[in-house]
Amino acid sequence: DGRKLDFRIIGGGRENYFKDLLSIYVKIHKIDVLLILLDTFMMFNWLQTLDLSPAKTIFLFPSDGGGGMPLGCEEILKKVDCPIAMAKFGQLQVEKVHGLKTGYIPHAIDIRNYFPMTKEERLELRRKWGLEGKYVIGTVARNQGRKMLDRTFKAFAEYSKLDDNAILLMHCDPNDNAQVFSMHHLIARYNIPHKVRFTGMTFFNGFTYKQMNEVYNLFDVFILTTSGEGFGIPICEAMACEIPVLATNYTTTKELVIDNNAGYGIDLTGTEASENPAVHGSEVIDGTITGSWNVERGICSIKDCVKKLKLLKENELERKRMGLNGRAAVLKEYNWDIVGKQWIDLINKLGGQY
């Protein structure tokens, strides 16, 4: 908006996450408020040994699986002055499993960057992309293990047998060096190369906000077969564009999608929806697997995913209604104009006026 911000970027030290210099710079610069945004396991267990005075510390933390925090990482929350959950799921889980009270401030998006285009603009966009008359199922996600994108391809392969007009549009780099499996090989295995499109982004060259808004507006449905999310920013970006969401019913999907009636949750495999607790602690659930740091990961049902893709395709009015609900939820709760004020209020409370 034209304002100039006076800030300094401090280069890293010899160790990861600035841990060899953090306490030194806190004292040199007499930092009043130190805000940390990392996964807890990245700070285990060196943060507990640091003297971060005189700063008041805020830790915005994710929890992207069941069973509680990554093994032993609840100690990180005890170290900081003000732990803040980025999702209600994380806040409730930490209280239920570890008996810790935390604050809650969600992630947010700029609604000036993500918004629904007009019907005419969307039609022109589809002509530009060669997607006229197609039912576009879209994903925005990196091919890392936690996202379980293999289930996206498997579910789409089954659904596309029912719908000749279906296209899977993937916003990710199929040649990402960090990928956990070969996307091209899986696409060939399930005989869907003519039905899968990539947007053309690469892991070293992302899209602008304008381009990303166009990508979301190409979708009829946004799909994410994730094993768990600490929040789910692409979900909210899709919602802001009035795109209905279909995502694994695990971790934050309930509060973002289901509670806002902005789409459907995909049941965990072998698990009825009624058997899946909103906050997962010591419950044994058929549709989860224990991953690294003893975090439970949800595995979505391919059959249920196909069923709900079909349901969404056959109910255009329902898709429209869910899209409108999603946009309304973003405007109300996940909008930077609102969430930014929550951060300003918290920082002012801890460190005085700036």
Short mmCIF file of C-alpha atoms in Angstrom, two decimals:
data_model
loop_
_atom_site.label_atom_id
_atom_site.label_comp_id
_atom_site.label_asym_id
_atom_site.label_seq_id
_atom_site.Cartn_x
_atom_site.Cartn_y
_atom_site.Cartn_z
CA ASP A 1 0.00 0.00 0.00
CA GLY A 2 3.02 2.29 -0.36
CA ARG A 3 4.31 2.18 3.21
CA LYS A 4 8.00 1.48 3.72
CA LEU A 5 8.96 -1.03 6.39
CA ASP A 6 12.29 -0.85 8.19
CA PHE A 7 13.42 -4.42 8.68
CA ARG A 8 16.63 -6.41 8.67
CA ILE A 9 17.36 -9.85 7.28
CA ILE A 10 19.97 -11.60 9.38
CA GLY A 11 21.97 -14.33 7.67
CA GLY A 12 22.07 -17.83 9.11
CA GLY A 13 24.88 -19.22 11.19
CA ARG A 14 26.68 -22.54 10.96
CA GLU A 15 23.72 -24.57 12.25
CA ASN A 16 20.20 -25.12 10.99
CA TYR A 17 17.36 -22.82 11.99
CA PHE A 18 19.68 -20.07 13.26
CA LYS A 19 20.07 -21.92 16.55
CA ASP A 20 23.71 -20.98 17.12
CA LEU A 21 23.01 -17.24 16.82
CA LEU A 22 19.41 -16.83 17.94
CA SER A 23 19.96 -16.08 21.63
CA ILE A 24 22.93 -13.80 20.79
CA TYR A 25 20.93 -11.63 18.42
CA VAL A 26 17.97 -11.46 20.79
CA LYS A 27 20.26 -9.76 23.29
CA ILE A 28 22.23 -7.61 20.84
CA HIS A 29 19.07 -6.12 19.37
CA LYS A 30 17.14 -6.11 22.67
CA ILE A 31 14.25 -7.85 20.93
CA ASP A 32 10.92 -7.37 22.72
CA VAL A 33 8.86 -10.00 20.89
CA LEU A 34 10.26 -13.06 19.11
CA LEU A 35 7.84 -14.93 16.88
CA ILE A 36 8.74 -18.46 15.75
CA LEU A 37 7.10 -20.30 12.87
CA LEU A 38 8.54 -23.80 12.43
CA ASP A 39 7.44 -27.37 12.88
CA THR A 40 8.04 -28.36 16.49
CA PHE A 41 10.34 -31.28 15.58
CA MET A 42 12.72 -28.79 13.91
CA MET A 43 13.34 -27.25 17.34
CA PHE A 44 13.54 -30.46 19.34
CA ASN A 45 15.31 -30.43 21.65
CA TRP A 46 17.69 -27.50 21.28
CA LEU A 47 15.22 -24.65 21.85
CA GLN A 48 14.75 -25.64 25.49
CA THR A 49 18.44 -24.94 26.15
CA LEU A 50 18.47 -21.37 24.79
CA ASP A 51 18.18 -18.21 26.87
CA LEU A 52 15.82 -16.01 24.85
CA SER A 53 15.43 -13.24 27.45
CA PRO A 54 14.49 -10.43 27.42
CA ALA A 55 12.18 -11.30 24.53
CA LYS A 56 8.64 -12.52 25.00
CA THR A 57 8.31 -15.54 22.73
CA ILE A 58 5.39 -16.46 20.50
CA PHE A 59 5.31 -19.81 18.72
CA LEU A 60 2.76 -20.28 15.92
CA PHE A 61 2.60 -24.05 15.75
CA PRO A 62 1.00 -26.64 13.46
CA SER A 63 -0.30 -30.08 14.34
CA ASP A 64 -0.86 -32.08 11.17
CA GLY A 65 -1.63 -35.57 12.46
CA GLY A 66 -3.29 -37.57 15.19
CA GLY A 67 -2.01 -38.85 18.51
CA GLY A 68 -0.72 -35.52 19.77
CA MET A 69 2.37 -33.48 19.01
CA PRO A 70 5.44 -35.15 17.46
CA LEU A 71 7.07 -37.35 20.10
CA GLY A 72 8.32 -35.16 22.96
CA CYS A 73 7.65 -31.89 21.14
CA GLU A 74 4.99 -30.72 23.57
CA GLU A 75 8.01 -29.56 25.62
CA ILE A 76 8.57 -26.84 23.02
CA LEU A 77 5.14 -25.40 23.83
CA LYS A 78 6.07 -25.27 27.52
CA LYS A 79 9.26 -23.34 26.74
CA VAL A 80 7.70 -20.37 24.96
CA ASP A 81 5.67 -17.62 26.60
CA CYS A 82 2.77 -17.72 24.18
CA PRO A 83 2.04 -20.84 22.09
CA ILE A 84 -0.51 -20.08 19.37
CA ALA A 85 -2.23 -22.83 17.39
CA MET A 86 -2.81 -22.04 13.73
CA ALA A 87 -5.88 -24.31 13.72
CA LYS A 88 -8.60 -25.15 16.21
CA PHE A 89 -7.69 -28.79 15.70
CA GLY A 90 -4.18 -28.21 17.04
CA GLN A 91 -5.45 -26.16 19.94
CA LEU A 92 -7.98 -28.80 21.00
CA GLN A 93 -5.57 -31.69 20.45
CA VAL A 94 -2.84 -30.16 22.60
CA GLU A 95 -5.34 -29.58 25.40
CA LYS A 96 -6.83 -33.08 25.13
CA VAL A 97 -3.60 -35.07 24.76
CA HIS A 98 -1.05 -32.95 26.62
CA GLY A 99 -3.20 -30.88 28.99
CA LEU A 100 -1.79 -27.59 27.65
CA LYS A 101 -3.75 -24.40 27.04
CA THR A 102 -2.81 -22.42 23.95
CA GLY A 103 -4.14 -19.49 21.95
CA TYR A 104 -5.55 -19.70 18.44
CA ILE A 105 -4.94 -17.46 15.44
CA PRO A 106 -5.55 -19.02 12.02
CA HIS A 107 -3.53 -18.57 8.87
CA ALA A 108 -5.14 -16.16 6.44
CA ILE A 109 -5.11 -15.06 2.83
CA ASP A 110 -5.45 -11.76 1.04
CA ILE A 111 -8.91 -11.73 -0.52
CA ARG A 112 -7.67 -9.19 -3.06
CA ASN A 113 -5.48 -11.94 -4.52
CA TYR A 114 -7.99 -14.82 -4.42
CA PHE A 115 -11.55 -14.21 -5.62
CA PRO A 116 -14.15 -15.72 -7.95
CA MET A 117 -13.96 -14.62 -11.57
CA THR A 118 -17.15 -13.98 -13.53
CA LYS A 119 -18.79 -16.77 -15.53
CA GLU A 120 -17.65 -15.13 -18.76
CA GLU A 121 -14.07 -14.77 -17.50
CA ARG A 122 -14.01 -18.42 -16.48
CA LEU A 123 -15.27 -19.55 -19.87
CA GLU A 124 -12.61 -17.48 -21.62
CA LEU A 125 -9.97 -18.89 -19.26
CA ARG A 126 -11.05 -22.43 -20.11
CA ARG A 127 -10.83 -21.69 -23.81
CA LYS A 128 -7.31 -20.40 -23.25
CA TRP A 129 -6.34 -23.62 -21.43
CA GLY A 130 -8.21 -25.94 -23.80
CA LEU A 131 -10.59 -27.08 -21.07
CA GLU A 132 -13.94 -26.17 -22.62
CA GLY A 133 -16.71 -28.57 -21.63
CA LYS A 134 -14.47 -30.40 -19.14
CA TYR A 135 -15.18 -31.25 -15.50
CA VAL A 136 -11.95 -30.02 -13.90
CA ILE A 137 -10.77 -31.61 -10.67
CA GLY A 138 -7.83 -29.62 -9.38
CA THR A 139 -5.03 -29.98 -6.85
CA VAL A 140 -2.49 -27.49 -5.52
CA ALA A 141 0.11 -29.41 -3.53
CA ARG A 142 3.73 -30.51 -3.58
CA ASN A 143 4.41 -34.22 -4.05
CA GLN A 144 5.64 -34.89 -0.54
CA GLY A 145 4.74 -38.01 1.39
CA ARG A 146 2.29 -36.35 3.78
CA LYS A 147 0.10 -35.15 0.89
CA MET A 148 -0.48 -38.74 -0.36
CA LEU A 149 -1.02 -37.59 -3.94
CA ASP A 150 -0.87 -41.20 -5.10
CA ARG A 151 -4.43 -41.49 -3.81
CA THR A 152 -5.44 -38.50 -5.92
CA PHE A 153 -4.30 -40.32 -9.06
CA LYS A 154 -5.88 -43.61 -7.97
CA ALA A 155 -9.23 -42.03 -7.12
CA PHE A 156 -9.23 -40.00 -10.32
CA ALA A 157 -8.39 -43.09 -12.39
CA GLU A 158 -11.48 -44.80 -11.00
CA TYR A 159 -13.70 -41.75 -11.29
CA SER A 160 -12.65 -41.02 -14.88
CA LYS A 161 -14.11 -44.39 -15.91
CA LEU A 162 -17.50 -42.87 -15.01
CA ASP A 163 -16.91 -39.47 -16.62
CA ASP A 164 -15.30 -39.04 -20.03
CA ASN A 165 -15.17 -35.27 -19.59
CA ALA A 166 -13.16 -35.36 -16.35
CA ILE A 167 -9.71 -33.75 -16.28
CA LEU A 168 -7.26 -33.77 -13.38
CA LEU A 169 -5.35 -30.48 -13.29
CA MET A 170 -2.27 -30.60 -11.05
CA HIS A 171 -0.49 -27.48 -9.88
CA CYS A 172 2.84 -28.99 -8.91
CA ASP A 173 6.14 -29.93 -10.50
CA PRO A 174 6.01 -33.56 -11.73
CA ASN A 175 9.82 -33.56 -11.84
CA ASP A 176 10.35 -32.14 -8.35
CA ASN A 177 13.57 -33.61 -6.93
CA ALA A 178 11.85 -33.95 -3.56
CA GLN A 179 8.94 -36.04 -4.86
CA VAL A 180 8.21 -39.34 -3.14
CA PHE A 181 7.13 -41.22 -6.28
CA SER A 182 7.19 -40.72 -10.04
CA MET A 183 3.98 -39.01 -11.07
CA HIS A 184 4.54 -39.76 -14.74
CA HIS A 185 4.95 -43.49 -14.02
CA LEU A 186 1.80 -43.62 -11.89
CA ILE A 187 -0.19 -41.76 -14.55
CA ALA A 188 0.98 -44.30 -17.13
CA ARG A 189 0.26 -47.22 -14.81
CA TYR A 190 -3.39 -46.23 -14.50
CA ASN A 191 -3.69 -45.30 -18.17
CA ILE A 192 -4.77 -41.69 -17.64
CA PRO A 193 -2.09 -39.61 -19.45
CA HIS A 194 -4.75 -38.11 -21.74
CA LYS A 195 -6.78 -36.97 -18.71
CA VAL A 196 -4.08 -35.42 -16.51
CA ARG A 197 -2.74 -31.92 -17.06
CA PHE A 198 -0.03 -29.96 -15.24
CA THR A 199 -0.09 -26.16 -15.00
CA GLY A 200 3.57 -25.85 -15.95
CA MET A 201 4.96 -24.54 -12.69
CA THR A 202 8.36 -25.74 -11.45
CA PHE A 203 9.61 -25.95 -7.90
CA PHE A 204 12.12 -23.16 -8.63
CA ASN A 205 9.72 -20.86 -10.51
CA GLY A 206 6.31 -20.34 -8.97
CA PHE A 207 3.22 -18.54 -10.26
CA THR A 208 2.16 -14.97 -9.52
CA TYR A 209 -0.95 -14.28 -7.45
CA LYS A 210 -2.81 -13.43 -10.66
CA GLN A 211 -1.80 -16.75 -12.23
CA MET A 212 -2.72 -18.67 -9.08
CA ASN A 213 -6.14 -17.05 -8.95
CA GLU A 214 -6.68 -18.18 -12.55
CA VAL A 215 -5.61 -21.73 -11.68
CA TYR A 216 -8.20 -21.99 -8.91
CA ASN A 217 -10.88 -20.47 -11.12
CA LEU A 218 -10.28 -23.25 -13.67
CA PHE A 219 -11.42 -25.85 -11.12
CA ASP A 220 -14.89 -27.27 -10.66
CA VAL A 221 -13.70 -29.05 -7.50
CA PHE A 222 -10.54 -28.73 -5.41
CA ILE A 223 -9.29 -32.08 -4.13
CA LEU A 224 -6.68 -32.92 -1.49
CA THR A 225 -6.11 -36.54 -0.45
CA THR A 226 -3.77 -35.47 2.34
CA SER A 227 -2.87 -37.52 5.41
CA GLY A 228 -3.25 -34.41 7.57
CA GLU A 229 -2.80 -30.65 7.52
CA GLY A 230 -1.52 -28.21 10.12
CA PHE A 231 -3.85 -25.69 8.51
CA GLY A 232 -4.52 -25.87 4.77
CA ILE A 233 -3.77 -22.62 2.94
CA PRO A 234 -4.57 -23.96 -0.58
CA ILE A 235 -7.92 -25.15 0.78
CA CYS A 236 -8.71 -21.60 1.87
CA GLU A 237 -7.44 -20.16 -1.41
CA ALA A 238 -9.83 -22.45 -3.29
CA MET A 239 -12.67 -21.50 -0.93
CA ALA A 240 -11.96 -17.81 -1.52
CA CYS A 241 -12.47 -18.46 -5.25
CA GLU A 242 -15.83 -20.15 -4.51
CA ILE A 243 -14.53 -23.60 -5.43
CA PRO A 244 -16.02 -26.49 -3.41
CA VAL A 245 -13.47 -28.64 -1.59
CA LEU A 246 -13.10 -32.40 -1.27
CA ALA A 247 -10.43 -33.30 1.28
CA THR A 248 -9.49 -36.13 3.62
CA ASN A 249 -11.63 -35.87 6.75
CA TYR A 250 -8.71 -35.68 9.14
CA THR A 251 -7.12 -32.93 11.25
CA THR A 252 -8.20 -29.47 10.00
CA THR A 253 -10.66 -30.45 7.25
CA LYS A 254 -13.59 -30.46 9.68
CA GLU A 255 -13.14 -26.85 10.79
CA LEU A 256 -12.21 -25.46 7.36
CA VAL A 257 -14.48 -27.39 5.03
CA ILE A 258 -17.15 -29.43 6.80
CA ASP A 259 -18.14 -26.97 9.55
CA ASN A 260 -18.42 -24.22 6.93
CA ASN A 261 -20.39 -26.48 4.55
CA ALA A 262 -17.82 -25.61 1.89
CA GLY A 263 -17.40 -29.15 0.56
CA TYR A 264 -17.11 -32.77 1.66
CA GLY A 265 -14.70 -34.75 3.77
CA ILE A 266 -13.36 -38.04 2.39
CA ASP A 267 -13.79 -40.83 4.94
CA LEU A 268 -10.71 -42.65 6.15
CA THR A 269 -10.29 -46.08 4.62
CA GLY A 270 -12.08 -48.79 6.59
CA THR A 271 -13.54 -46.16 8.90
CA GLU A 272 -17.04 -44.77 9.09
CA ALA A 273 -17.34 -41.02 9.52
CA SER A 274 -18.90 -41.56 12.95
CA GLU A 275 -15.80 -43.49 14.08
CA ASN A 276 -13.42 -40.62 13.28
CA PRO A 277 -13.08 -38.24 16.25
CA ALA A 278 -12.59 -34.56 15.50
CA VAL A 279 -9.55 -34.55 17.77
CA HIS A 280 -7.55 -37.75 17.64
CA GLY A 281 -5.59 -38.77 20.72
CA SER A 282 -5.31 -42.37 21.95
CA GLU A 283 -8.25 -43.68 19.90
CA VAL A 284 -7.45 -46.62 17.62
CA ILE A 285 -8.71 -45.86 14.12
CA ASP A 286 -8.68 -48.33 11.25
CA GLY A 287 -7.76 -45.70 8.66
CA THR A 288 -4.51 -44.36 10.09
CA ILE A 289 -0.85 -45.35 10.03
CA THR A 290 1.86 -44.30 12.48
CA GLY A 291 4.46 -42.15 10.77
CA SER A 292 7.65 -40.37 11.77
CA TRP A 293 7.81 -38.91 15.28
CA ASN A 294 4.91 -41.26 16.17
CA VAL A 295 2.36 -38.99 14.49
CA GLU A 296 -0.77 -40.71 13.18
CA ARG A 297 -1.46 -40.18 9.47
CA GLY A 298 -4.91 -40.52 7.93
CA ILE A 299 -5.38 -42.63 4.79
CA CYS A 300 -8.44 -41.58 2.81
CA SER A 301 -10.77 -44.08 1.17
CA ILE A 302 -10.43 -44.16 -2.61
CA LYS A 303 -13.96 -45.55 -2.92
CA ASP A 304 -15.45 -42.76 -0.82
CA CYS A 305 -13.46 -40.19 -2.78
CA VAL A 306 -14.87 -41.50 -6.07
CA LYS A 307 -18.38 -41.55 -4.61
CA LYS A 308 -18.16 -37.90 -3.54
CA LEU A 309 -16.57 -36.74 -6.78
CA LYS A 310 -19.58 -38.25 -8.55
CA LEU A 311 -21.95 -36.63 -6.08
CA LEU A 312 -20.42 -33.22 -6.68
CA LYS A 313 -20.49 -33.65 -10.47
CA GLU A 314 -24.19 -34.53 -10.43
CA ASN A 315 -25.17 -31.60 -8.18
CA GLU A 316 -24.12 -28.33 -9.78
CA LEU A 317 -26.33 -26.28 -7.47
CA GLU A 318 -24.72 -27.96 -4.46
CA ARG A 319 -21.28 -27.11 -5.82
CA LYS A 320 -22.36 -23.49 -6.24
CA ARG A 321 -23.83 -23.32 -2.74
CA MET A 322 -20.72 -24.84 -1.17
CA GLY A 323 -18.54 -22.44 -3.11
CA LEU A 324 -20.49 -19.47 -1.80
CA ASN A 325 -20.25 -20.85 1.74
CA GLY A 326 -16.50 -21.24 1.40
CA ARG A 327 -16.01 -17.67 0.26
CA ALA A 328 -18.18 -16.40 3.13
CA ALA A 329 -16.08 -18.39 5.65
CA VAL A 330 -12.84 -16.93 4.30
CA LEU A 331 -14.22 -13.38 4.46
CA LYS A 332 -15.31 -13.94 8.05
CA GLU A 333 -12.41 -15.86 9.61
CA TYR A 334 -9.42 -16.41 7.27
CA ASN A 335 -9.06 -12.90 5.86
CA TRP A 336 -5.81 -11.00 6.51
CA ASP A 337 -7.74 -7.81 7.24
CA ILE A 338 -9.21 -9.59 10.26
CA VAL A 339 -6.41 -11.97 11.24
CA GLY A 340 -3.75 -9.27 10.93
CA LYS A 341 -5.48 -7.27 13.64
CA GLN A 342 -5.41 -10.30 15.94
CA TRP A 343 -1.62 -10.45 15.54
CA ILE A 344 -1.22 -6.71 16.14
CA ASP A 345 -3.30 -6.96 19.31
CA LEU A 346 -1.24 -9.89 20.61
CA ILE A 347 2.13 -8.27 19.85
CA ASN A 348 1.04 -4.99 21.41
CA LYS A 349 -0.06 -6.86 24.51
CA LEU A 350 3.30 -8.61 24.84
CA GLY A 351 5.70 -5.90 23.73
CA GLY A 352 4.06 -2.51 23.92
CA GLN A 353 3.07 -0.21 21.05
CA TYR A 354 5.06 -0.14 17.79
#
